[in-house]
Coordinates of N, CA and C and ligand atoms in Angstrom, one line a residue:
X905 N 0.8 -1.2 0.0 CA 0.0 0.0 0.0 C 0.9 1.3 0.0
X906 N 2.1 1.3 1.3 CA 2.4 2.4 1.0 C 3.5 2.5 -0.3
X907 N 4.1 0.8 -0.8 CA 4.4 1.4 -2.2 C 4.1 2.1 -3.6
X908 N 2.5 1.5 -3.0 CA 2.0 1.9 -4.7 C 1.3 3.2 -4.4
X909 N 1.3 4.1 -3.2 CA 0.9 5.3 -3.1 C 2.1 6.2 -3.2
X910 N 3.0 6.0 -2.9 CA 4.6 6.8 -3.3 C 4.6 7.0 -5.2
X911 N 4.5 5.4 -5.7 CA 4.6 5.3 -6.9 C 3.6 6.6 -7.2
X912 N 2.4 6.0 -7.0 CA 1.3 7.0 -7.8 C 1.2 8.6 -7.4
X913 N 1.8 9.0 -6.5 CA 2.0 10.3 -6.2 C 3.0 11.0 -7.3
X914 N 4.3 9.8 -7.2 CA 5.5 10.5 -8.4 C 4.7 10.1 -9.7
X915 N 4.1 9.4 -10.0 CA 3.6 9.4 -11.5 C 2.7 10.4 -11.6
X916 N 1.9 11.0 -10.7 CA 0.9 11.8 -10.9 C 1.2 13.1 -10.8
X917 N 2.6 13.7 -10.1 CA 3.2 14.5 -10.2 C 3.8 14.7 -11.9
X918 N 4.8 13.7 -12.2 CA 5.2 13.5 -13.8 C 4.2 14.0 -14.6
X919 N 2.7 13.3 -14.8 CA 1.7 13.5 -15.3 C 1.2 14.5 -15.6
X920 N 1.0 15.6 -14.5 CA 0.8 16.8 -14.3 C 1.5 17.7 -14.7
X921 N 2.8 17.7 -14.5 CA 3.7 18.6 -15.3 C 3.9 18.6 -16.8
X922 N 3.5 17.2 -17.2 CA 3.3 16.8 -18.7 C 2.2 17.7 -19.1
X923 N 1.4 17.8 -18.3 CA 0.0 18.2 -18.9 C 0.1 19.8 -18.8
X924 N 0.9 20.3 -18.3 CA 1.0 21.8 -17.9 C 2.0 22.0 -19.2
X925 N 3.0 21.2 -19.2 CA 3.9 21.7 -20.4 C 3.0 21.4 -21.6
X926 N 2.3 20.8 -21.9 CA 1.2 20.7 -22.9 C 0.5 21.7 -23.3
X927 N -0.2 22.1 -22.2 CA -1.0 23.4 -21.9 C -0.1 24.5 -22.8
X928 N 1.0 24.9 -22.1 CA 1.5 26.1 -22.1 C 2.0 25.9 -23.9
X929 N 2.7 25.1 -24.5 CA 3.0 24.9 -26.2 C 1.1 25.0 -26.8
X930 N 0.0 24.1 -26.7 CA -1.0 24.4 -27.4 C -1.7 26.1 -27.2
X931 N -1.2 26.9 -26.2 CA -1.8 27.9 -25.7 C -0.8 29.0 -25.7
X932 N 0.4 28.8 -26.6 CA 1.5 29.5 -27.0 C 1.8 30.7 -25.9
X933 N 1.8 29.5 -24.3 CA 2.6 30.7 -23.6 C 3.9 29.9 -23.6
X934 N 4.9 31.0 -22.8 CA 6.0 30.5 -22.4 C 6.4 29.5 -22.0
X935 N 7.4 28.6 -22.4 CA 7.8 27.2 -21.6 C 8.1 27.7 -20.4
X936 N 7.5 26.8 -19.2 CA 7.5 26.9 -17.3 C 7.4 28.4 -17.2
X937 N 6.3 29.0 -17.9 CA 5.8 30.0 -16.8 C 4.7 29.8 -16.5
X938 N 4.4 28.8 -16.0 CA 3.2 27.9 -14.9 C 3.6 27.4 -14.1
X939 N 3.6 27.7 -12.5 CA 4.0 26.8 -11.7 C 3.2 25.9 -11.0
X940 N 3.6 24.7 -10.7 CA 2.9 24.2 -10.0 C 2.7 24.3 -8.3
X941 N 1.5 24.6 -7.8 CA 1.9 24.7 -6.5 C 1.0 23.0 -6.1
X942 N 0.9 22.2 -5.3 CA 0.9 21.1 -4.7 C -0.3 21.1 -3.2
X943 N -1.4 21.5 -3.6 CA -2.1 21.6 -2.9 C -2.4 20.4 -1.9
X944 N -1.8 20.4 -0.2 CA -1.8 19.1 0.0 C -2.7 18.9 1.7
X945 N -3.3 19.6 1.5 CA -4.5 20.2 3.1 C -5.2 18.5 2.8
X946 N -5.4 18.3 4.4 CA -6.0 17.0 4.7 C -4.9 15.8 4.4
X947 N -3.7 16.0 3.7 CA -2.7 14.6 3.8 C -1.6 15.0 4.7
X948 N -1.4 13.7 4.8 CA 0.0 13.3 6.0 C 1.1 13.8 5.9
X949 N 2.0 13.8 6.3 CA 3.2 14.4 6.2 C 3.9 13.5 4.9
X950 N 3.4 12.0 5.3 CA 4.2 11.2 4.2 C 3.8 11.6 2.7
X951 N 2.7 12.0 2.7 CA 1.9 12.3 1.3 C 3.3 13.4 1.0
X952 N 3.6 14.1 1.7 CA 3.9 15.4 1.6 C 5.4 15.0 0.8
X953 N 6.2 14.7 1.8 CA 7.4 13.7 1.7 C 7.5 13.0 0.4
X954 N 6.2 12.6 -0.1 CA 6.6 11.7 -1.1 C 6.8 12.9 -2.0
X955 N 6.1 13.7 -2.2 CA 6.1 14.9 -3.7 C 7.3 15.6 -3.0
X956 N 7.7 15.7 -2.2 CA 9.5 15.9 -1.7 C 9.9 16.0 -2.6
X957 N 10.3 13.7 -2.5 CA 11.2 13.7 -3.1 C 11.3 13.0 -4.8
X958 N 9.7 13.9 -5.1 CA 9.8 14.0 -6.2 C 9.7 15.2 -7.2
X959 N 10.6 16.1 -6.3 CA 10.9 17.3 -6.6 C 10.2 18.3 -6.8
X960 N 8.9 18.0 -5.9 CA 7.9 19.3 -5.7 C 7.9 20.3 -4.5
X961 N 8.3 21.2 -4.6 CA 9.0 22.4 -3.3 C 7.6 23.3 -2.9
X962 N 6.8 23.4 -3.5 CA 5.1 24.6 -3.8 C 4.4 24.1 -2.7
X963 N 4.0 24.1 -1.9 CA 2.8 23.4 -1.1 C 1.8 24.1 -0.6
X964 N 0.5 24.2 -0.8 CA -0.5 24.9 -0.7 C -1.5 24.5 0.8
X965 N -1.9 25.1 1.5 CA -2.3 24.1 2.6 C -3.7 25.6 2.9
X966 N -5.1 24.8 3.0 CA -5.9 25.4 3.5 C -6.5 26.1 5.1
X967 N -5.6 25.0 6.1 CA -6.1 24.9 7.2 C -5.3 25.6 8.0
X968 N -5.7 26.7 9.4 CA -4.1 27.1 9.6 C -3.7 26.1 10.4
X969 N -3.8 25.6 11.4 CA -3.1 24.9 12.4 C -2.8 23.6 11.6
X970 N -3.4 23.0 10.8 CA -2.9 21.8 10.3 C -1.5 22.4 9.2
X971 N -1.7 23.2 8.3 CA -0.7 24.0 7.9 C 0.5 24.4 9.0
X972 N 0.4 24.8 9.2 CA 1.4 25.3 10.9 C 2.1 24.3 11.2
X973 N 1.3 23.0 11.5 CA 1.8 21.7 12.2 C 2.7 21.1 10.9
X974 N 2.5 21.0 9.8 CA 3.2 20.3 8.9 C 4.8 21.6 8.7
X975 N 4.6 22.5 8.6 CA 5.5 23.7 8.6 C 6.3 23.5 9.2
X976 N 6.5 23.4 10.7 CA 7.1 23.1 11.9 C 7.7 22.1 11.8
X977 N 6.8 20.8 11.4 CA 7.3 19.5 11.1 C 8.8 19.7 9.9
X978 N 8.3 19.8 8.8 CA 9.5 20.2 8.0 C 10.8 20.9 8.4
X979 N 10.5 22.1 9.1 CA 11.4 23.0 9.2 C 12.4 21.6 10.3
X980 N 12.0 21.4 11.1 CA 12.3 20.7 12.6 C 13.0 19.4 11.9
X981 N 12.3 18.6 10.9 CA 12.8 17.4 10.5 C 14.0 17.3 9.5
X982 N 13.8 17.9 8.0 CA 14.1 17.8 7.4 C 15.3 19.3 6.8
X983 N 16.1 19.1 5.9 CA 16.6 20.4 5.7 C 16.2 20.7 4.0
X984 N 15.1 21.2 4.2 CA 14.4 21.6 3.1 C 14.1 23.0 3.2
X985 N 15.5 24.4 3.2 CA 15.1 25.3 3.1 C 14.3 25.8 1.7
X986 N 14.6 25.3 1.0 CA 14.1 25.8 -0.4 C 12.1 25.5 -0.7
X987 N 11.5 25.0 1.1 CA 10.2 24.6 0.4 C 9.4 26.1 0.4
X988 N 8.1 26.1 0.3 CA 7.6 27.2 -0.4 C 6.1 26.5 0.4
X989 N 5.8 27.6 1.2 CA 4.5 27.4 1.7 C 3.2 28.1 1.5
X990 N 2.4 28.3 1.0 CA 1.1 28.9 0.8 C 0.1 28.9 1.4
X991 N -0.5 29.8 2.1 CA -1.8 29.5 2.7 C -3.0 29.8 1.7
X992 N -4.1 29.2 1.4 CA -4.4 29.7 0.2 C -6.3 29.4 0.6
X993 N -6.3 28.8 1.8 CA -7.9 28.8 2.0 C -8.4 30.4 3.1
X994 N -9.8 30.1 3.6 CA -10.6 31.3 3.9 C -9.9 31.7 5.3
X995 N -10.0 33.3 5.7 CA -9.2 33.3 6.4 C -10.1 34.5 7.4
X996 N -10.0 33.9 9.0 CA -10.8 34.3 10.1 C -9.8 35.6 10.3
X997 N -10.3 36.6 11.1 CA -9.4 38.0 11.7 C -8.7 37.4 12.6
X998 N -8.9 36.3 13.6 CA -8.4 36.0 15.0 C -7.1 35.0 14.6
X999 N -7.3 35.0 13.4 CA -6.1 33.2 12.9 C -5.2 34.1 12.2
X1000 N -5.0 35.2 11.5 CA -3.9 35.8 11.4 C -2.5 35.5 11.5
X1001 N -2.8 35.6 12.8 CA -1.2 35.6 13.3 C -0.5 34.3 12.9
X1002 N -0.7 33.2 13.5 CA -0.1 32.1 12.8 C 0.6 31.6 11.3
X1003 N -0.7 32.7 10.4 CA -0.4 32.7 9.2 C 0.8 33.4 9.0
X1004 N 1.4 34.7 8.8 CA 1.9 35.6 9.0 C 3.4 35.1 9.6
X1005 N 3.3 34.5 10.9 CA 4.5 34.0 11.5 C 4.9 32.9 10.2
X1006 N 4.2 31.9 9.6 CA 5.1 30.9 9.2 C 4.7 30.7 8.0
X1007 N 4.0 31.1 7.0 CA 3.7 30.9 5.7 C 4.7 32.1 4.8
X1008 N 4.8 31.9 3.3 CA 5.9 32.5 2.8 C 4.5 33.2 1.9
X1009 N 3.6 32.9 1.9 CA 2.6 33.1 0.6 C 1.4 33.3 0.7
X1010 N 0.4 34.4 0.8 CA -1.1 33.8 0.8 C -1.5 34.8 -0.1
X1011 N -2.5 33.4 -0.6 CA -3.4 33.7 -2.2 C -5.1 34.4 -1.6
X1012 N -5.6 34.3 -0.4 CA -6.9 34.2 0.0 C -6.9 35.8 0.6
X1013 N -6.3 36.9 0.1 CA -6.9 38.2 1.2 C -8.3 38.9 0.5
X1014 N -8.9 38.7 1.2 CA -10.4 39.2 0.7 C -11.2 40.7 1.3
X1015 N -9.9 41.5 2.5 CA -10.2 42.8 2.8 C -9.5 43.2 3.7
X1016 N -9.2 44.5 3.6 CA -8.6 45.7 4.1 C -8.1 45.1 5.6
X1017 N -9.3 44.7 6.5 CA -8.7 43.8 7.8 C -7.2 43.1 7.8
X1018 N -7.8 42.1 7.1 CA -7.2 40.8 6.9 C -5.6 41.5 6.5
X1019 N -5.6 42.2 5.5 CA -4.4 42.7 5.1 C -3.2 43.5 6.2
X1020 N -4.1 44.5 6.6 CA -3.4 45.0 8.1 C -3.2 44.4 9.0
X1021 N -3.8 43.1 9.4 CA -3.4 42.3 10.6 C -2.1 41.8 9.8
X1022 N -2.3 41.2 8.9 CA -0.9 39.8 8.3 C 0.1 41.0 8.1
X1023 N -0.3 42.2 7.4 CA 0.9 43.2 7.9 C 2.0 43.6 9.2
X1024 N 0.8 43.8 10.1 CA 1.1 44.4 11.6 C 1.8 42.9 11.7
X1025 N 1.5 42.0 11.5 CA 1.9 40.7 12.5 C 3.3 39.8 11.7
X1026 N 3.2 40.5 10.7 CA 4.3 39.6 9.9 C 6.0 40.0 10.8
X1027 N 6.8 38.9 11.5 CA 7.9 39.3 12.0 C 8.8 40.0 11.1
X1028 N 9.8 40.9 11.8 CA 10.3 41.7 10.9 C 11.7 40.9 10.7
X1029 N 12.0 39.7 11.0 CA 12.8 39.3 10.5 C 13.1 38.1 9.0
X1030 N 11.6 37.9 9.1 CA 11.1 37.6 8.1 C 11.3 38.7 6.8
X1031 N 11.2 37.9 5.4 CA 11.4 38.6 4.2 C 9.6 38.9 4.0
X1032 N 9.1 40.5 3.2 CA 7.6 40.0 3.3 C 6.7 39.3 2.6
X1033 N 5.7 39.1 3.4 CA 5.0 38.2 2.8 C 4.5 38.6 1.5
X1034 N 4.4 37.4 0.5 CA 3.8 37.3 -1.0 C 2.6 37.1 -0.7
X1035 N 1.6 38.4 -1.6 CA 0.2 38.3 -1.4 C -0.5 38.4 -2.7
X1036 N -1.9 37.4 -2.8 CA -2.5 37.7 -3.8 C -3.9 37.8 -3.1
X1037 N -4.5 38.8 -3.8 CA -6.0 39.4 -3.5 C -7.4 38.4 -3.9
X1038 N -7.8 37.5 -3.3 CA -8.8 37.0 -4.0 C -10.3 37.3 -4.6
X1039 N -10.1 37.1 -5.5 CA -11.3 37.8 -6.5 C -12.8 37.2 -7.1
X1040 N -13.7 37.4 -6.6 CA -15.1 37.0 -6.6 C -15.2 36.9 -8.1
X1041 N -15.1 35.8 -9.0 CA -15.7 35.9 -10.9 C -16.9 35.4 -10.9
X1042 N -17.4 34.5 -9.9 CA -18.4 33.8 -10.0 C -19.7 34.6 -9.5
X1043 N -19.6 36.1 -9.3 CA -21.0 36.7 -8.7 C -21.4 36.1 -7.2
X1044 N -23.3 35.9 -7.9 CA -23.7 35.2 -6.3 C -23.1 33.7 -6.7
X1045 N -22.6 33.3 -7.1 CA -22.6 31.7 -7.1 C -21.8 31.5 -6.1
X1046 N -20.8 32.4 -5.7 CA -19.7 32.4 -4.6 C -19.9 33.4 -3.5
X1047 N -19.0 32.9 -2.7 CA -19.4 34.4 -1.3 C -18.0 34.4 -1.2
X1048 N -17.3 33.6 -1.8 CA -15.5 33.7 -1.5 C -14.7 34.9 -2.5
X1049 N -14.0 35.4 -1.6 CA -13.1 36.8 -2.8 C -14.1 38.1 -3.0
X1050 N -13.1 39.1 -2.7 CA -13.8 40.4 -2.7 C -14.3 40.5 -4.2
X1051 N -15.6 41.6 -4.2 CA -15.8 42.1 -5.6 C -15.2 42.7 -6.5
X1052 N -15.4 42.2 -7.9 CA -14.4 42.8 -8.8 C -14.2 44.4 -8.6
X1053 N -15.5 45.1 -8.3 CA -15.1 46.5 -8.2 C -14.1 47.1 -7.2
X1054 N -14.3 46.6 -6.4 CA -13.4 46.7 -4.8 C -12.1 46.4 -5.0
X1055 N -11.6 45.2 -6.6 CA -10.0 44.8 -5.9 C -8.9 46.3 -6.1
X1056 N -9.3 47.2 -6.7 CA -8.4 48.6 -6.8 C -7.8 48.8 -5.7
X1057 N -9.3 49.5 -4.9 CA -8.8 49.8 -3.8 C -8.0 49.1 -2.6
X1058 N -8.3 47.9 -2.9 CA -7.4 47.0 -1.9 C -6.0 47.1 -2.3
X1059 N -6.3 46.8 -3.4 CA -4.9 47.0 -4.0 C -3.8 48.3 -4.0
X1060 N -4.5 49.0 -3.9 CA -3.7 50.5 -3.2 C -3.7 50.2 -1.8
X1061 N -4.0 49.6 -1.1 CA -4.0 49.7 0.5 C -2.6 48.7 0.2
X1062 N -3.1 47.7 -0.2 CA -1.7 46.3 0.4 C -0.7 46.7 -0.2
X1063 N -0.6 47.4 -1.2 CA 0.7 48.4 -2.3 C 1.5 49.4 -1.3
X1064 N 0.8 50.0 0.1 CA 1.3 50.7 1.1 C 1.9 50.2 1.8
X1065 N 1.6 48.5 2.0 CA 1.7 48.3 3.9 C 3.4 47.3 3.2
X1066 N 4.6 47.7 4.1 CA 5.7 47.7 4.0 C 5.6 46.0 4.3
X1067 N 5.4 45.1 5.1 CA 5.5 43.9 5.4 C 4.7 42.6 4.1
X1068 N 3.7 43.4 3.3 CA 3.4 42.9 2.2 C 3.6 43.0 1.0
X1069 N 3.9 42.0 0.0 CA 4.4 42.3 -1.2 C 3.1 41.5 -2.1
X1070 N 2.4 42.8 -2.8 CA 1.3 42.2 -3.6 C 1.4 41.5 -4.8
X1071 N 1.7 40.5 -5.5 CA 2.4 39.7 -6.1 C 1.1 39.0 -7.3
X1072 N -0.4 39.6 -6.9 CA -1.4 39.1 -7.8 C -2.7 38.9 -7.8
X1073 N -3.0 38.4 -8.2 CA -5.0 37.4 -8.1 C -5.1 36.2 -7.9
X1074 N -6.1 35.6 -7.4 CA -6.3 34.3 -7.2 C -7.9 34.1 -7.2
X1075 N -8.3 33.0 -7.8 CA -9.6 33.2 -7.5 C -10.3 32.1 -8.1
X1076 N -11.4 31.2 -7.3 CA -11.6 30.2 -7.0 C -13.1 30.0 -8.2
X1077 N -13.3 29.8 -9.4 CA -14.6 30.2 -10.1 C -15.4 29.1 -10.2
X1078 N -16.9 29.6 -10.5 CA -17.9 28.5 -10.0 C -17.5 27.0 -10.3
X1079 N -17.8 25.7 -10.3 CA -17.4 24.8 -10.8 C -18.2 24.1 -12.0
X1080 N -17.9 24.4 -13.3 CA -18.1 23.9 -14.2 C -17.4 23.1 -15.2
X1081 N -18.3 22.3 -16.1 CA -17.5 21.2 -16.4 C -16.7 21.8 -18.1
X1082 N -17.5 22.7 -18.4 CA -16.8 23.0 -19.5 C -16.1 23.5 -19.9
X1083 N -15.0 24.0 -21.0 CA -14.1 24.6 -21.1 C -14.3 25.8 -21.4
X1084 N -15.2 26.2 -22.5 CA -15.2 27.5 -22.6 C -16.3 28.5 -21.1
X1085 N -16.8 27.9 -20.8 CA -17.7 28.5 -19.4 C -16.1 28.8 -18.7
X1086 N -15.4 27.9 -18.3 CA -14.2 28.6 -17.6 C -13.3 28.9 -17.7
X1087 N -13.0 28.8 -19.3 CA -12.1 30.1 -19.9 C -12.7 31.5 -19.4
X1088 N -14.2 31.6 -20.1 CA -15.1 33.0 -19.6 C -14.9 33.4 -18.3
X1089 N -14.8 32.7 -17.2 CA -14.7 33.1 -16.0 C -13.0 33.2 -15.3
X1090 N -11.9 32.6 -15.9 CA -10.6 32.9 -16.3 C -10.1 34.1 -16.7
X1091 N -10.7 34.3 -17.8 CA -10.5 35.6 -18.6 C -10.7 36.8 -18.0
X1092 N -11.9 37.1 -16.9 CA -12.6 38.1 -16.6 C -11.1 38.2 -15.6
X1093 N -10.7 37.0 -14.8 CA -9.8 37.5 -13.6 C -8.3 38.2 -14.4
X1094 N -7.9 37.4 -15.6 CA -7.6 38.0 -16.4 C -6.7 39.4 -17.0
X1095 N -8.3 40.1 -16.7 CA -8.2 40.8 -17.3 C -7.8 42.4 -16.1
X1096 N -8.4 42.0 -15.2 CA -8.7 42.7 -14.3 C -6.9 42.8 -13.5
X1097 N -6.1 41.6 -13.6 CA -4.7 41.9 -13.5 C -3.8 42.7 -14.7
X1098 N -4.2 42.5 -15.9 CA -3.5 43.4 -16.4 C -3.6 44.7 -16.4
X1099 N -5.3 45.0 -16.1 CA -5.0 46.5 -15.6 C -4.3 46.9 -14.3
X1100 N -4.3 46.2 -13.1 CA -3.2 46.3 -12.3 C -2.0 46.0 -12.1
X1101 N -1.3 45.2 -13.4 CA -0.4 45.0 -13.2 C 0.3 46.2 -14.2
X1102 N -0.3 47.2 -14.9 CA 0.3 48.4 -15.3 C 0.1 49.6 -14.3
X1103 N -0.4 49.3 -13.3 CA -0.2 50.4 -11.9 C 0.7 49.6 -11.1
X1104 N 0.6 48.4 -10.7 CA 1.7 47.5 -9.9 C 2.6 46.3 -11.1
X1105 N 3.8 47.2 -11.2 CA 4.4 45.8 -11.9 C 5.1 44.6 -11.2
X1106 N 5.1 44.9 -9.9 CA 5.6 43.7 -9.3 C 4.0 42.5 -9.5
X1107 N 2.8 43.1 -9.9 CA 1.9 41.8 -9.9 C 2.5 41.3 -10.6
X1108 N 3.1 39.7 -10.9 CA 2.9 38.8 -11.6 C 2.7 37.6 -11.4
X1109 N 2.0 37.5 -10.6 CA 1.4 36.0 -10.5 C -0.6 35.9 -10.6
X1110 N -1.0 35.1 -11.8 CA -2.3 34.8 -11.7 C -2.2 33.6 -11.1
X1111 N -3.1 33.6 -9.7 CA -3.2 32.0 -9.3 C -4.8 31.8 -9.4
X1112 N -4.8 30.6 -10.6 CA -5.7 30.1 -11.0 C -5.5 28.7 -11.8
X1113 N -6.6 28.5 -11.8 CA -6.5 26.5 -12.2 C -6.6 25.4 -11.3
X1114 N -7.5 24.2 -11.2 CA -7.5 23.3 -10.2 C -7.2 21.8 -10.8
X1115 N -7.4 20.8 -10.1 CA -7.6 19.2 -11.0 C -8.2 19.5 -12.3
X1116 N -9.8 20.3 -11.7 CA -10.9 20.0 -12.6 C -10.6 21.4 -14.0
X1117 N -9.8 22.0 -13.5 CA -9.9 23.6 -14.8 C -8.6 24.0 -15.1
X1118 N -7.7 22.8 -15.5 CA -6.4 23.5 -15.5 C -6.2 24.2 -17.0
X1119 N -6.3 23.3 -18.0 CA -6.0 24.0 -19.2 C -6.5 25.0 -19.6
X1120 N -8.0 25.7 -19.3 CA -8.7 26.8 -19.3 C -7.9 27.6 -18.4
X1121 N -7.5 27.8 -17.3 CA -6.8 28.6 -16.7 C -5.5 28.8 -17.6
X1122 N -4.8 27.7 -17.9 CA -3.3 28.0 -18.5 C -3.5 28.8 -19.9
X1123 N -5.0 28.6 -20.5 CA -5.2 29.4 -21.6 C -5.3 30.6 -21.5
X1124 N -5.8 30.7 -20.3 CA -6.6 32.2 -20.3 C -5.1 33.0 -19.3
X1125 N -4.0 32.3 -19.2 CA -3.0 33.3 -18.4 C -2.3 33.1 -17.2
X1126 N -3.3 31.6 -16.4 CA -2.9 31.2 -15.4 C -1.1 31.4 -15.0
X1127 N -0.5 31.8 -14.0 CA 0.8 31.5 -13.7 C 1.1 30.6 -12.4
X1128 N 0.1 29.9 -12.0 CA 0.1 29.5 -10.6 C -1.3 28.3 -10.6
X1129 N -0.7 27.2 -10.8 CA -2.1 26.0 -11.1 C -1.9 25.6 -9.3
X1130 N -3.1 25.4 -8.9 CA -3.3 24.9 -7.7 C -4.0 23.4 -7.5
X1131 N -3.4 22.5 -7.6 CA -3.8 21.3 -7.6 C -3.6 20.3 -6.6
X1132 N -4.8 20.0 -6.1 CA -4.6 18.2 -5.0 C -5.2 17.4 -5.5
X1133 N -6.4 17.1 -6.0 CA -6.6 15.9 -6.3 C -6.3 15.0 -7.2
X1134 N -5.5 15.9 -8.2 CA -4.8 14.9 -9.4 C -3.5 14.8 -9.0
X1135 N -3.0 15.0 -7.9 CA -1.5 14.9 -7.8 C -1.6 13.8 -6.0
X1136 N -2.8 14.2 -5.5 CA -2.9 13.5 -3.9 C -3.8 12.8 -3.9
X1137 N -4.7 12.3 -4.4 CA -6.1 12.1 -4.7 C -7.1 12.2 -4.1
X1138 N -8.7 11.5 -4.2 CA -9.7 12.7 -3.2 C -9.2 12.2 -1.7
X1139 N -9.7 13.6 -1.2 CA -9.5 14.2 0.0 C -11.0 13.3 1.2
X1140 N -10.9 12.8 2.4 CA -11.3 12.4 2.8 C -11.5 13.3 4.4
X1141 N -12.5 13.7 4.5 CA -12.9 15.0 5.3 C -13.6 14.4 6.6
X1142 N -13.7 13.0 6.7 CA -14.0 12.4 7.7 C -13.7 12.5 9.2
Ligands
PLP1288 C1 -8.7 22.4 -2.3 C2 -8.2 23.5 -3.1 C3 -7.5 23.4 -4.3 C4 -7.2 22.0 -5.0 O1 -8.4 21.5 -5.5 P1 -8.4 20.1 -6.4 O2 -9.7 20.1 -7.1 O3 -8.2 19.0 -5.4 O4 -7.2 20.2 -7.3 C5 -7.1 24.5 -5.0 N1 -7.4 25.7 -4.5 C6 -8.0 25.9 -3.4 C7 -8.3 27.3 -2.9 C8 -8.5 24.8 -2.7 O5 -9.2 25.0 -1.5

């Protein structure tokens, strides 16, 4: 069991990168300007370990204390300064701090709050934190990510606060099975960074793309695919 889950983690890692360099040549972007990040909230540490050492450094983690706990674990066990931590799920005013202390990355700021706490709280010996704004494409279908109209202004706030470095978009769109429905909803987020990214040139990262919508994202500009269940498989919430 646990050989053929090691196996299938590094095949499914292989796979995945196949399919992104696929992406990026039929959709005439750049070769590897898609990264992968390794979405791995709800698995073990060994899950983690295995896409280690199969040369996946990105790791995306929704939860903060289970996040935290794996963080600690690595840092404590292993000498893997080069990994790359993301916090990238919903985020309470009172859980801040945790984040801020030990993550290198978060894709989920949804308001002005949120932003000045991970500010105020980020240690100053730390480098700052990499931030992306997340952005509502889905209307009412979603309650997650600020409104398209609103990301300006956030975006001039987090463009001030010295401990944050705003780095992009991220944004989670309704779940549909078809391609061009989530190209359409790809595009919109899109488009909304290139007009910011000619007032902020340090934006460059779009994080967008899942299992289920990667090549629509990598069409539409994606630079940051977020994936667990094609690389960890489903998640068991039990
Ligand atoms: C869980 C999650 C993912 C990964 O989704 P899969 O469909 O398992 O690839 C990506 N982004 C966010 C924000 C998530 O919560």
């Amino acid at each position: 069991m646990m050989c053929s889950d090691k196996n299938s983690i590094q095949q499914n890692l292989e796979q995945i990168r196949q399919q992104i360099r696929a992406a990026e040549q039929q959709y005439s972007r750049h070769s590897n300007s898609v990264q992968l990040l390794a979405v791995s909230k709800t698995k073990p540490i060994e899950a983690i370990k295995q896409a280690i050492d199969a040369g996946q450094t990105q790791f995306g983690e929704n939860y903060v204390q289970e996040g935290v706990d794996k963080i600690q674990y690595f840092a404590q066990h292993y000498n893997h300064s080069e990994l790359e931590w993301h916090f990238i799920g919903p985020i309470q005013s009172n859980k801040t701090r945790p984040i801020a202390e030990n993550f290198d990355w978060v894709h989920s700021i949804d308001r002005e709050k949120i932003a000045q706490r991970l500010n105020d709280q980020r240690p100053a010996e730390l480098p700052p934190l990499q931030v992306l704004i997340q952005v509502n494409t889905s209307g009412e279908a979603s309650k997650s990510g600020i409104q398209q109209d609103e990301v300006f202004a956030l975006a001039e706030l987090i463009n001030r606060l010295p401990n944050l470095t705003l780095r992009g978009l991220m944004s989670i769109p309704e779940n549909v099975s078809d391609h061009q429905s989530q190209l359409a909803a790809f595009n919109q987020l899109a488009e909304i960074q290139s007009k910011l990214h000619a007032l902020y040139p340090q934006m460059d990262t779009l994080s967008m793309g899942m299992s289920g919508d990667m090549p629509a994202a990598i069409e539409a500009g994606s630079t940051m695919v977020r994936i667990g269940t094609a690389i960890f498989g489903a998640r068991d919430y039990r």
